[in-house]
PDB file of C-alpha atoms in Angstrom:
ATOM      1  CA  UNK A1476     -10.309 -12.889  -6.571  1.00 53.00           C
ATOM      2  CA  UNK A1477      -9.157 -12.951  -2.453  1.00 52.00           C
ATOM      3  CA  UNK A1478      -8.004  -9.659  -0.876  1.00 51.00           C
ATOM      4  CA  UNK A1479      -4.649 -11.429  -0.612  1.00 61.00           C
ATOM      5  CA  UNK A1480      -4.191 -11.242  -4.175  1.00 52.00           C
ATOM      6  CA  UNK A1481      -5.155  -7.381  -4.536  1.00 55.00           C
ATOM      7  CA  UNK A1482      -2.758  -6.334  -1.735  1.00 57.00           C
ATOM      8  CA  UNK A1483       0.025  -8.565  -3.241  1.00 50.00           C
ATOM      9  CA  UNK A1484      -0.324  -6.154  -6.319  1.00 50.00           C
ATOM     10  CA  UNK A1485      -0.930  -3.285  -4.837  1.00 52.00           C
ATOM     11  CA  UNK A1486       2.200  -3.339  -3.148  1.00 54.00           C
ATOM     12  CA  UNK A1487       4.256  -4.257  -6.003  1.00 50.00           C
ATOM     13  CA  UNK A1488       2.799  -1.825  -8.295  1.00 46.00           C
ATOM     14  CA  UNK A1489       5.783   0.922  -8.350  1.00 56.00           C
ATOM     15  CA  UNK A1490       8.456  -1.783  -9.445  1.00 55.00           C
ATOM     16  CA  UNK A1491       6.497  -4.215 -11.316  1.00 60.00           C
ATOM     17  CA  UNK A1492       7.180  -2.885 -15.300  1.00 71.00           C
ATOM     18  CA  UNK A1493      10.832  -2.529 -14.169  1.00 72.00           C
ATOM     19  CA  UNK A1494      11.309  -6.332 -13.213  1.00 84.00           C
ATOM     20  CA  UNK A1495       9.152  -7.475 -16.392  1.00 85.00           C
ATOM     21  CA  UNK A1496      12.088  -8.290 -18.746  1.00 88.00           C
ATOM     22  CA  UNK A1497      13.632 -10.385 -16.009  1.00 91.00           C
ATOM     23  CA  UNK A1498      10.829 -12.258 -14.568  1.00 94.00           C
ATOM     24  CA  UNK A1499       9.647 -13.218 -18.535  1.00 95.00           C
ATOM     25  CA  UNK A1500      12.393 -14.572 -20.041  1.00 94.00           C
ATOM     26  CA  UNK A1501      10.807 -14.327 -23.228  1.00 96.00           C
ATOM     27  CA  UNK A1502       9.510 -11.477 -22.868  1.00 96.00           C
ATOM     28  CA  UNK A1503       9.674  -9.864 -26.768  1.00 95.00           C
ATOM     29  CA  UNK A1504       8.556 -12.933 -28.301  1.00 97.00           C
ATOM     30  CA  UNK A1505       5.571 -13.352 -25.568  1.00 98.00           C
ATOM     31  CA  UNK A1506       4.124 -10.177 -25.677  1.00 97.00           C
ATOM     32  CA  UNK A1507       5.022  -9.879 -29.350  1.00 97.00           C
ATOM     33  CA  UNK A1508       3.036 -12.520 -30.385  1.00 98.00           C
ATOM     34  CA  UNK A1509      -0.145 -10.979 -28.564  1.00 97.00           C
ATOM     35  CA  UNK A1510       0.488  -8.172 -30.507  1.00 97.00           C
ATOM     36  CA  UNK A1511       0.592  -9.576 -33.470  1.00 97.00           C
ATOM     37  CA  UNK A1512      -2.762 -11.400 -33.020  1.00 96.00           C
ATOM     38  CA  UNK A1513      -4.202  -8.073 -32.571  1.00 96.00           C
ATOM     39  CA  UNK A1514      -3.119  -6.084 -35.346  1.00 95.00           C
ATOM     40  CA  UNK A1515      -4.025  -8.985 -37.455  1.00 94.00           C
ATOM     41  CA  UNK A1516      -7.788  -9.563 -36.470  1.00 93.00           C
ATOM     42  CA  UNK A1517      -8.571  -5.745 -34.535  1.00 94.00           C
ATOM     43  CA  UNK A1518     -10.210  -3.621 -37.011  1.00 92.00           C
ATOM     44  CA  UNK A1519      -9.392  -0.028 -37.430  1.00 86.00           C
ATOM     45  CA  UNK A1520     -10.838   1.698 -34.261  1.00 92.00           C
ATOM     46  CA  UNK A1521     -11.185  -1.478 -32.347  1.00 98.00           C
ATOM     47  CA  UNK A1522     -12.527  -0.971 -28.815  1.00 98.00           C
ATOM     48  CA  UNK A1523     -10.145  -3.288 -26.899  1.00 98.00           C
ATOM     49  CA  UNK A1524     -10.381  -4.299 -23.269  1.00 98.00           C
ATOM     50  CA  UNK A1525      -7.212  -4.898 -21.197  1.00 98.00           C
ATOM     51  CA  UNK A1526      -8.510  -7.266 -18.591  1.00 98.00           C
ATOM     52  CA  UNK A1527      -6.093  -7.610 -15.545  1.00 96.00           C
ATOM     53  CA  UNK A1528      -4.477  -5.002 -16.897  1.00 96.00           C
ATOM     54  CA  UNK A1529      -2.117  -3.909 -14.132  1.00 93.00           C
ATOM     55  CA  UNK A1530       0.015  -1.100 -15.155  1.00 93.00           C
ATOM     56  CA  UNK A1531      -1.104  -1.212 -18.530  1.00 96.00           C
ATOM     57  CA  UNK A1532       1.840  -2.362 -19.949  1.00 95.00           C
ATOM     58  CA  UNK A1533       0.162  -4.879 -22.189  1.00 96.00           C
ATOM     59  CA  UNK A1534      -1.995  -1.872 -23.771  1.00 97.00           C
ATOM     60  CA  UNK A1535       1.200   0.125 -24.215  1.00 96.00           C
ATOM     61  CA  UNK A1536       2.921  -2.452 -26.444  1.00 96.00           C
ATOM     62  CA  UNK A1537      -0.626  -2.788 -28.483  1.00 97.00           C
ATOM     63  CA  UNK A1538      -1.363   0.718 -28.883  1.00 97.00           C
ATOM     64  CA  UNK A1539       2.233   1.159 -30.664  1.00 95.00           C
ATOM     65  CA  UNK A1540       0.724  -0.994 -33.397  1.00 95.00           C
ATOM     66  CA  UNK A1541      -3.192   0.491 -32.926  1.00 96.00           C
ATOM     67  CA  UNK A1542      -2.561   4.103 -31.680  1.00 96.00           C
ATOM     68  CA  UNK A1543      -6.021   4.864 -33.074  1.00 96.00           C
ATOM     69  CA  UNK A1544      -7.659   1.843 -30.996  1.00 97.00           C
ATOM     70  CA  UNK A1545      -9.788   3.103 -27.986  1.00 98.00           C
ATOM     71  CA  UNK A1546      -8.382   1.459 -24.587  1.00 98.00           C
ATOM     72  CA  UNK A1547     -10.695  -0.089 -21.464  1.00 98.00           C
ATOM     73  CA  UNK A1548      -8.101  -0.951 -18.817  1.00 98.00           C
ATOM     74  CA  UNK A1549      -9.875  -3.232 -15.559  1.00 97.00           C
ATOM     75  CA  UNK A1550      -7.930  -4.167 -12.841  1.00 96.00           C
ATOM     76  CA  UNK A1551      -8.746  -5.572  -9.440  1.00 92.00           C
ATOM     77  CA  UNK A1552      -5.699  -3.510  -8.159  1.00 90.00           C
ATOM     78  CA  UNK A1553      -6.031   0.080  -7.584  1.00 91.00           C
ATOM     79  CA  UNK A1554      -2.085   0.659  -7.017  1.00 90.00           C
ATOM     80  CA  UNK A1555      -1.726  -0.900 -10.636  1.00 90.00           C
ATOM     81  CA  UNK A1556      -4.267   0.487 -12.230  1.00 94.00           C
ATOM     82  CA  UNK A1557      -3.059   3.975 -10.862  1.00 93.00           C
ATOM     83  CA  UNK A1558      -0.112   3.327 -12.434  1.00 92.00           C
ATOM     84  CA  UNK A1559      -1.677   2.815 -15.785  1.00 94.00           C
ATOM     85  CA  UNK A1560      -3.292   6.272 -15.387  1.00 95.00           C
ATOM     86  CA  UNK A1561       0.401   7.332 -14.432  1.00 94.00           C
ATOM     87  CA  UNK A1562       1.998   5.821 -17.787  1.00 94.00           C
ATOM     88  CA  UNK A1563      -1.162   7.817 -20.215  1.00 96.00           C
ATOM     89  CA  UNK A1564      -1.651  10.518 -18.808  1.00 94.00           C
ATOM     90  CA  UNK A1565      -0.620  13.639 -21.567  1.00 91.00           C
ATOM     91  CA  UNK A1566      -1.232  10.857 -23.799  1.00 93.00           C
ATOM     92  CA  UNK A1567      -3.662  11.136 -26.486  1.00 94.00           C
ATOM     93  CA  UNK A1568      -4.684   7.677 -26.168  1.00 96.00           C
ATOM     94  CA  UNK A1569      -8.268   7.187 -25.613  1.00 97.00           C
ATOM     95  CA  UNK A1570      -8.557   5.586 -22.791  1.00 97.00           C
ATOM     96  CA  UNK A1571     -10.981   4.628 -19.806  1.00 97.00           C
ATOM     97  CA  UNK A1572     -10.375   2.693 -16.876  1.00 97.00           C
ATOM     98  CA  UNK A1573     -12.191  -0.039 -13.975  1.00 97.00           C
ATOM     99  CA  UNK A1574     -11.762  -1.170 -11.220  1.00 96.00           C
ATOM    100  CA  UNK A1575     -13.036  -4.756 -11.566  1.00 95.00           C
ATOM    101  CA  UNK A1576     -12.922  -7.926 -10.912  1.00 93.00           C
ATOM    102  CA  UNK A1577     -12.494 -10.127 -13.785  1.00 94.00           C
ATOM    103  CA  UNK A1578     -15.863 -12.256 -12.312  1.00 94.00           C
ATOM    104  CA  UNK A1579     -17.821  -9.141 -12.645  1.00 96.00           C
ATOM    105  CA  UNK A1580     -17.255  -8.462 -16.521  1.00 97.00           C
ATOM    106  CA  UNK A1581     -20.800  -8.427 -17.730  1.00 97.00           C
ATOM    107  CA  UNK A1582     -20.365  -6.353 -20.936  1.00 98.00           C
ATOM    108  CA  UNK A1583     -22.391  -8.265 -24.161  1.00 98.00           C
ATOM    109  CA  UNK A1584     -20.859  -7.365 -27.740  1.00 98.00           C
ATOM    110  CA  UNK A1585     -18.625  -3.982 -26.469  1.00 97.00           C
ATOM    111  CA  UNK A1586     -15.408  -4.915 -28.141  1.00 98.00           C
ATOM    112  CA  UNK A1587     -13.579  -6.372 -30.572  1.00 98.00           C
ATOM    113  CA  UNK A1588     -10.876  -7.312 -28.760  1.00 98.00           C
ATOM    114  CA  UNK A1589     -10.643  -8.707 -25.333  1.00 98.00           C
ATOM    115  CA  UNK A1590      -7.314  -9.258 -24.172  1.00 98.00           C
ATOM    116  CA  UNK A1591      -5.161 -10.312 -21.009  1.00 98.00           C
ATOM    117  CA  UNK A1592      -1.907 -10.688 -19.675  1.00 97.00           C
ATOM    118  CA  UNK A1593      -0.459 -12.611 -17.105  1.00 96.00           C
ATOM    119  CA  UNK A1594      -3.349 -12.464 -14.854  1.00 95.00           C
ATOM    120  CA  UNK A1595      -5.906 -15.119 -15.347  1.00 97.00           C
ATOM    121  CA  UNK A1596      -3.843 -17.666 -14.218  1.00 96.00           C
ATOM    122  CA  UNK A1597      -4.616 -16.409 -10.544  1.00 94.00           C
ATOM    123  CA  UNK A1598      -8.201 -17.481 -10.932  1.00 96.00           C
ATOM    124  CA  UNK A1599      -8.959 -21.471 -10.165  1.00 97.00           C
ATOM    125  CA  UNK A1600     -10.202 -23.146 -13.000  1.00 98.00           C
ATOM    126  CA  UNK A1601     -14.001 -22.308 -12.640  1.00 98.00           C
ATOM    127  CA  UNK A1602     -13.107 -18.843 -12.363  1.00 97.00           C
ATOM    128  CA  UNK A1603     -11.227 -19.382 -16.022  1.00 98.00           C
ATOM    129  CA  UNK A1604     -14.071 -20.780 -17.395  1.00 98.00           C
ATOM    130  CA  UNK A1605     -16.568 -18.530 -16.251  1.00 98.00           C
ATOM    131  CA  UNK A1606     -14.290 -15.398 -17.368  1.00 98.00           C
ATOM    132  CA  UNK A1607     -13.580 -17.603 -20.917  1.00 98.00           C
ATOM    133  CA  UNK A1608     -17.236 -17.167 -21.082  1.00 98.00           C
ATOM    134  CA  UNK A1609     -17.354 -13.731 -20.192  1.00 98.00           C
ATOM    135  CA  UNK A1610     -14.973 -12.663 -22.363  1.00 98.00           C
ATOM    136  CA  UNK A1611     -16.746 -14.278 -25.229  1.00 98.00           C
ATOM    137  CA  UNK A1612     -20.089 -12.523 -24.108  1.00 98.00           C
ATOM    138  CA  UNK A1613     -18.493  -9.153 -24.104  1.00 98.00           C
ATOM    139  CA  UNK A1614     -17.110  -9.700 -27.822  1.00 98.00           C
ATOM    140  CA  UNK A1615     -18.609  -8.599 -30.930  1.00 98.00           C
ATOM    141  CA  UNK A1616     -18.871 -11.137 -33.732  1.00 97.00           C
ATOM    142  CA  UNK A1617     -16.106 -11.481 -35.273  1.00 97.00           C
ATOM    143  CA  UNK A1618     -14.082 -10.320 -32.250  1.00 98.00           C
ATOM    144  CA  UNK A1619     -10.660 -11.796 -30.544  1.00 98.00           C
ATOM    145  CA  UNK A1620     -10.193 -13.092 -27.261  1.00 98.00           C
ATOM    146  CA  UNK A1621      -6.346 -13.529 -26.102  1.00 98.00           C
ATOM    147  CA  UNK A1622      -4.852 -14.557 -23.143  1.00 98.00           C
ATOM    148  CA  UNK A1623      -1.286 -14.430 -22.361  1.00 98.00           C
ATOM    149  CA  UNK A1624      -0.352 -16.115 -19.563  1.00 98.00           C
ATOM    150  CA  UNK A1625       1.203 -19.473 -17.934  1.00 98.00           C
ATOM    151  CA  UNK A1626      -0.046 -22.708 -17.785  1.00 98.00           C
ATOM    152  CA  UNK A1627       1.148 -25.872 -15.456  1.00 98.00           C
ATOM    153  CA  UNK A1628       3.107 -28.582 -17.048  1.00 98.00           C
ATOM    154  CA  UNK A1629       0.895 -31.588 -18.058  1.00 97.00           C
ATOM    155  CA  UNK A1630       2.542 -33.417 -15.130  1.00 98.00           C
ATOM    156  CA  UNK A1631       4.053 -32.746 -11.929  1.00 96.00           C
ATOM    157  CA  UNK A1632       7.289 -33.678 -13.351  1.00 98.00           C
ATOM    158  CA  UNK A1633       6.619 -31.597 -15.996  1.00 98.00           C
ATOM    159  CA  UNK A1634       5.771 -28.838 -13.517  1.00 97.00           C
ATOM    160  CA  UNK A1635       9.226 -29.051 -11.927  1.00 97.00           C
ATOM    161  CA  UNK A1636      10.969 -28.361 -15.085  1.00 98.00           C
ATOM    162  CA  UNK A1637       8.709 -25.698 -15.817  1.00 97.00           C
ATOM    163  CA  UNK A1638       9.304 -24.229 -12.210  1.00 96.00           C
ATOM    164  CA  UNK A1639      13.129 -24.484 -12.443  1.00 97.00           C
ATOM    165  CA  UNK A1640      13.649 -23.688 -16.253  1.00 97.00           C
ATOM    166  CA  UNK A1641      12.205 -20.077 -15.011  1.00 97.00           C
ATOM    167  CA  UNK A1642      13.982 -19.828 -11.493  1.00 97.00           C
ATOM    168  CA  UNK A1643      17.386 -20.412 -13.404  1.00 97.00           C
ATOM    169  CA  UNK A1644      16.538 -18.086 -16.052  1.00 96.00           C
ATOM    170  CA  UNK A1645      15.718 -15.455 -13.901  1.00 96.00           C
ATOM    171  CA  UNK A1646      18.642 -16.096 -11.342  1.00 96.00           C
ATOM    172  CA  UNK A1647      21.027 -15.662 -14.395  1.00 96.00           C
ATOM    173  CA  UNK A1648      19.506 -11.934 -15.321  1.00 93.00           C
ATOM    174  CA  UNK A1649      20.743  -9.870 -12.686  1.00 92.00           C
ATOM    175  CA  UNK A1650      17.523  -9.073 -10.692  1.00 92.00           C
ATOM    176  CA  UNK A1651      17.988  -8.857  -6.951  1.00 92.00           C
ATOM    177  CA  UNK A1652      17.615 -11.696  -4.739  1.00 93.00           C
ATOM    178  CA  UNK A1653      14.898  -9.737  -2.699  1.00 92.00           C
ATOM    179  CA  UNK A1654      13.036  -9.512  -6.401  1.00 91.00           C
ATOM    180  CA  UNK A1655      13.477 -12.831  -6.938  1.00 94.00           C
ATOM    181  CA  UNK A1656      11.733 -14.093  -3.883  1.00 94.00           C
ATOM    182  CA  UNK A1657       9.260 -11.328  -4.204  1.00 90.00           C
ATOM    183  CA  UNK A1658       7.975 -12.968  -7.193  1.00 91.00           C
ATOM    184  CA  UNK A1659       7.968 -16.169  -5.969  1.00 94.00           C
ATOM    185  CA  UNK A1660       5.939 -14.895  -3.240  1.00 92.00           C
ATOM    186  CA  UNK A1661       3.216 -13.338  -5.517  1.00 89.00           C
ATOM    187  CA  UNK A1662       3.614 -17.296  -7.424  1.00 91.00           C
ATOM    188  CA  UNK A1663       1.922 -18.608  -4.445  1.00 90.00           C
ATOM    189  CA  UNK A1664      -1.567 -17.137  -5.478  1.00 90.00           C
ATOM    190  CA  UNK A1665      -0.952 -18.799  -8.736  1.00 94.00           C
ATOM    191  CA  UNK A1666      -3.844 -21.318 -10.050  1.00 96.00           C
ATOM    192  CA  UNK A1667      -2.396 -22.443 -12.989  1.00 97.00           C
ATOM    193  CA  UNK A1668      -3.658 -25.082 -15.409  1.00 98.00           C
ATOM    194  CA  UNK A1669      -2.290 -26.920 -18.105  1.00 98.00           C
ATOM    195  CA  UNK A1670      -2.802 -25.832 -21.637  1.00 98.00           C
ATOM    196  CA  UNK A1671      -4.950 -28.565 -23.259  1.00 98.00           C
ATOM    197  CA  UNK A1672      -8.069 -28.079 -21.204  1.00 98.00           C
ATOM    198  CA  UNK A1673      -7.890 -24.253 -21.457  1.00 98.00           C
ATOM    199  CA  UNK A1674      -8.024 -24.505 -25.271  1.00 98.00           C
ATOM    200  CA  UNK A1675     -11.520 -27.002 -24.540  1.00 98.00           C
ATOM    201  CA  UNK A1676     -12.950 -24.286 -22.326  1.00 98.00           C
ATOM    202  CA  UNK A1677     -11.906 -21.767 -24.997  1.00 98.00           C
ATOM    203  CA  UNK A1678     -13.905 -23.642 -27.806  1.00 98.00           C
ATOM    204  CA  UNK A1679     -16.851 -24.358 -25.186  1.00 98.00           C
ATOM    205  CA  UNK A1680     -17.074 -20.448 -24.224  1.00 98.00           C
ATOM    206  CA  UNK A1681     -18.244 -20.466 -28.174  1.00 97.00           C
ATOM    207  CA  UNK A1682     -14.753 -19.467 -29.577  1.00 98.00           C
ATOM    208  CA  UNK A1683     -14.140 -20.775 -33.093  1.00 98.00           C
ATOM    209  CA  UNK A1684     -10.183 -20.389 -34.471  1.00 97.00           C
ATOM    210  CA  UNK A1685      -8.695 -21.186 -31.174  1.00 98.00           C
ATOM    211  CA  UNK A1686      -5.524 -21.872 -30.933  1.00 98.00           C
ATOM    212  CA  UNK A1687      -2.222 -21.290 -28.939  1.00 98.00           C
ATOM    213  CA  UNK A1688      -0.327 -18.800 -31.107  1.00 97.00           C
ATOM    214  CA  UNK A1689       2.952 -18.942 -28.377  1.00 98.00           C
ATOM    215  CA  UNK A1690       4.576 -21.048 -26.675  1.00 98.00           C
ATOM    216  CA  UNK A1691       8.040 -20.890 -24.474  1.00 98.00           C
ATOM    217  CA  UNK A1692       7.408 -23.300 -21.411  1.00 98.00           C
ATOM    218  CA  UNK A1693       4.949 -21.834 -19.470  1.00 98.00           C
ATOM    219  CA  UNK A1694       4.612 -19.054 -20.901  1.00 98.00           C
ATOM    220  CA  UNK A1695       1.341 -19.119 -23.728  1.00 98.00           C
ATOM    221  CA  UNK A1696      -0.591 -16.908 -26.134  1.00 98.00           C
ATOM    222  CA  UNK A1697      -3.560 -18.411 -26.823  1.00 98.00           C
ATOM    223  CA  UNK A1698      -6.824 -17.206 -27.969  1.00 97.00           C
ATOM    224  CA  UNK A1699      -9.846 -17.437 -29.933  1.00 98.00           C
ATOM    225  CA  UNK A1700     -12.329 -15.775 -32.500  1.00 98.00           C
ATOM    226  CA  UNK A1701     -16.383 -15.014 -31.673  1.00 97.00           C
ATOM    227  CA  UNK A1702     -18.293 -16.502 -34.127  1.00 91.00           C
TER     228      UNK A1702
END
């Protein structure tokens, strides 16, 4: 990932979980859905991986369901990732943290659970694939990959509606117009790609099950299981 993309998140790292609600429009049933997926397949004392995991918000909304679950948080961005520290510390979740790259996950069968929110999209699309494939190295059999995210419309027209479906949205929630263009800053690091090929690379990374759980727009849960 470019340096331009870590200082982009670096310096929105104090008011990014404060803006989440507005920038996601649907933001219960998105990251609800992800949780779900993981207290369904994560067995009891799941190591789980939280890959891009910013300020750990993702992790916070899973360990309410898996409070037992032990927590690796990576994220390219030390300003988020010190906020994740930030949000557990006193906690008595266990959890460790990385800095990382997602390109540099080289872990083989640590976890049961890799998961991922809003963050892969940044990556062009061999960087998905070769992090699809990663992800499924780093699984133990049996294990769940999930990736949260947004995808591009099939077409550019498609696109547009995507594009102005969440600009109205989030005009209509009260955030602040410096916010607003903030965030559609950061969107110009954005690689997204449409859904159907992600689900292929999904199934070639060796993924079995895969599906995509959620869908509102562009915003997706989709994920697979290792056989």
């Amino acid at each position: 990932m470019s340096l331009d993309l870590r200082t982009a998140f670096d310096a929105a790292a104090r008011s990014y979980d404060g803006q989440r609600r507005r920038l996601i429009p649907c933001f219960d049933d998105f990251y609800g859905a992800t949780v779900e997926l993981v207290t369904e397949r994560a067995p009891p004392d799941a190591r789980i991986l939280d890959l891009g995991a910013g300020t750990g918000l993702l992790t916070a909304l899973v360990a309410e369901a898996r409070p037992e679950a032990d927590y690796t948080l990576s994220d390219l961005s030390q300003g988020m990732l010190a906020q994740a520290r930030e949000r557990f510390a006193g906690s008595a979740l266990r959890a460790s943290f990385r800095v990382m790259d997602h390109l540099a996950l080289a872990d083989v069968g640590a976890f049961d659970v890799v998961m991922s929110a809003l963050s892969i999209h940044h990556l062009d699309d061999d960087g998905k694939q070769a992090v699809y494939a990663a992800a499924a190295r780093a699984l133990r059999p049996g294990g769940l990959f999930i990736n949260a995210d947004q995808v591009a419309g099939d077409t550019p027209e498609m696109e547009s509606r995507y594009w102005h479906h969440w600009f109205e949205a989030v005009s209509a929630s009260g955030l602040e117009e410096a916010a607003i263009a903030a965030a559609i800053e950061r969107q110009k690091l954005d690689r997204r790609t449409a859904l159907e090929p992600q689900l292929d690379w999904l199934r070639r990374a060796g993924l079995t099950e895969v599906e995509c759980r959620y869908k509102n727009v562009s915003f997706v849960v989709m994920g697979g299981v290792k056989l």
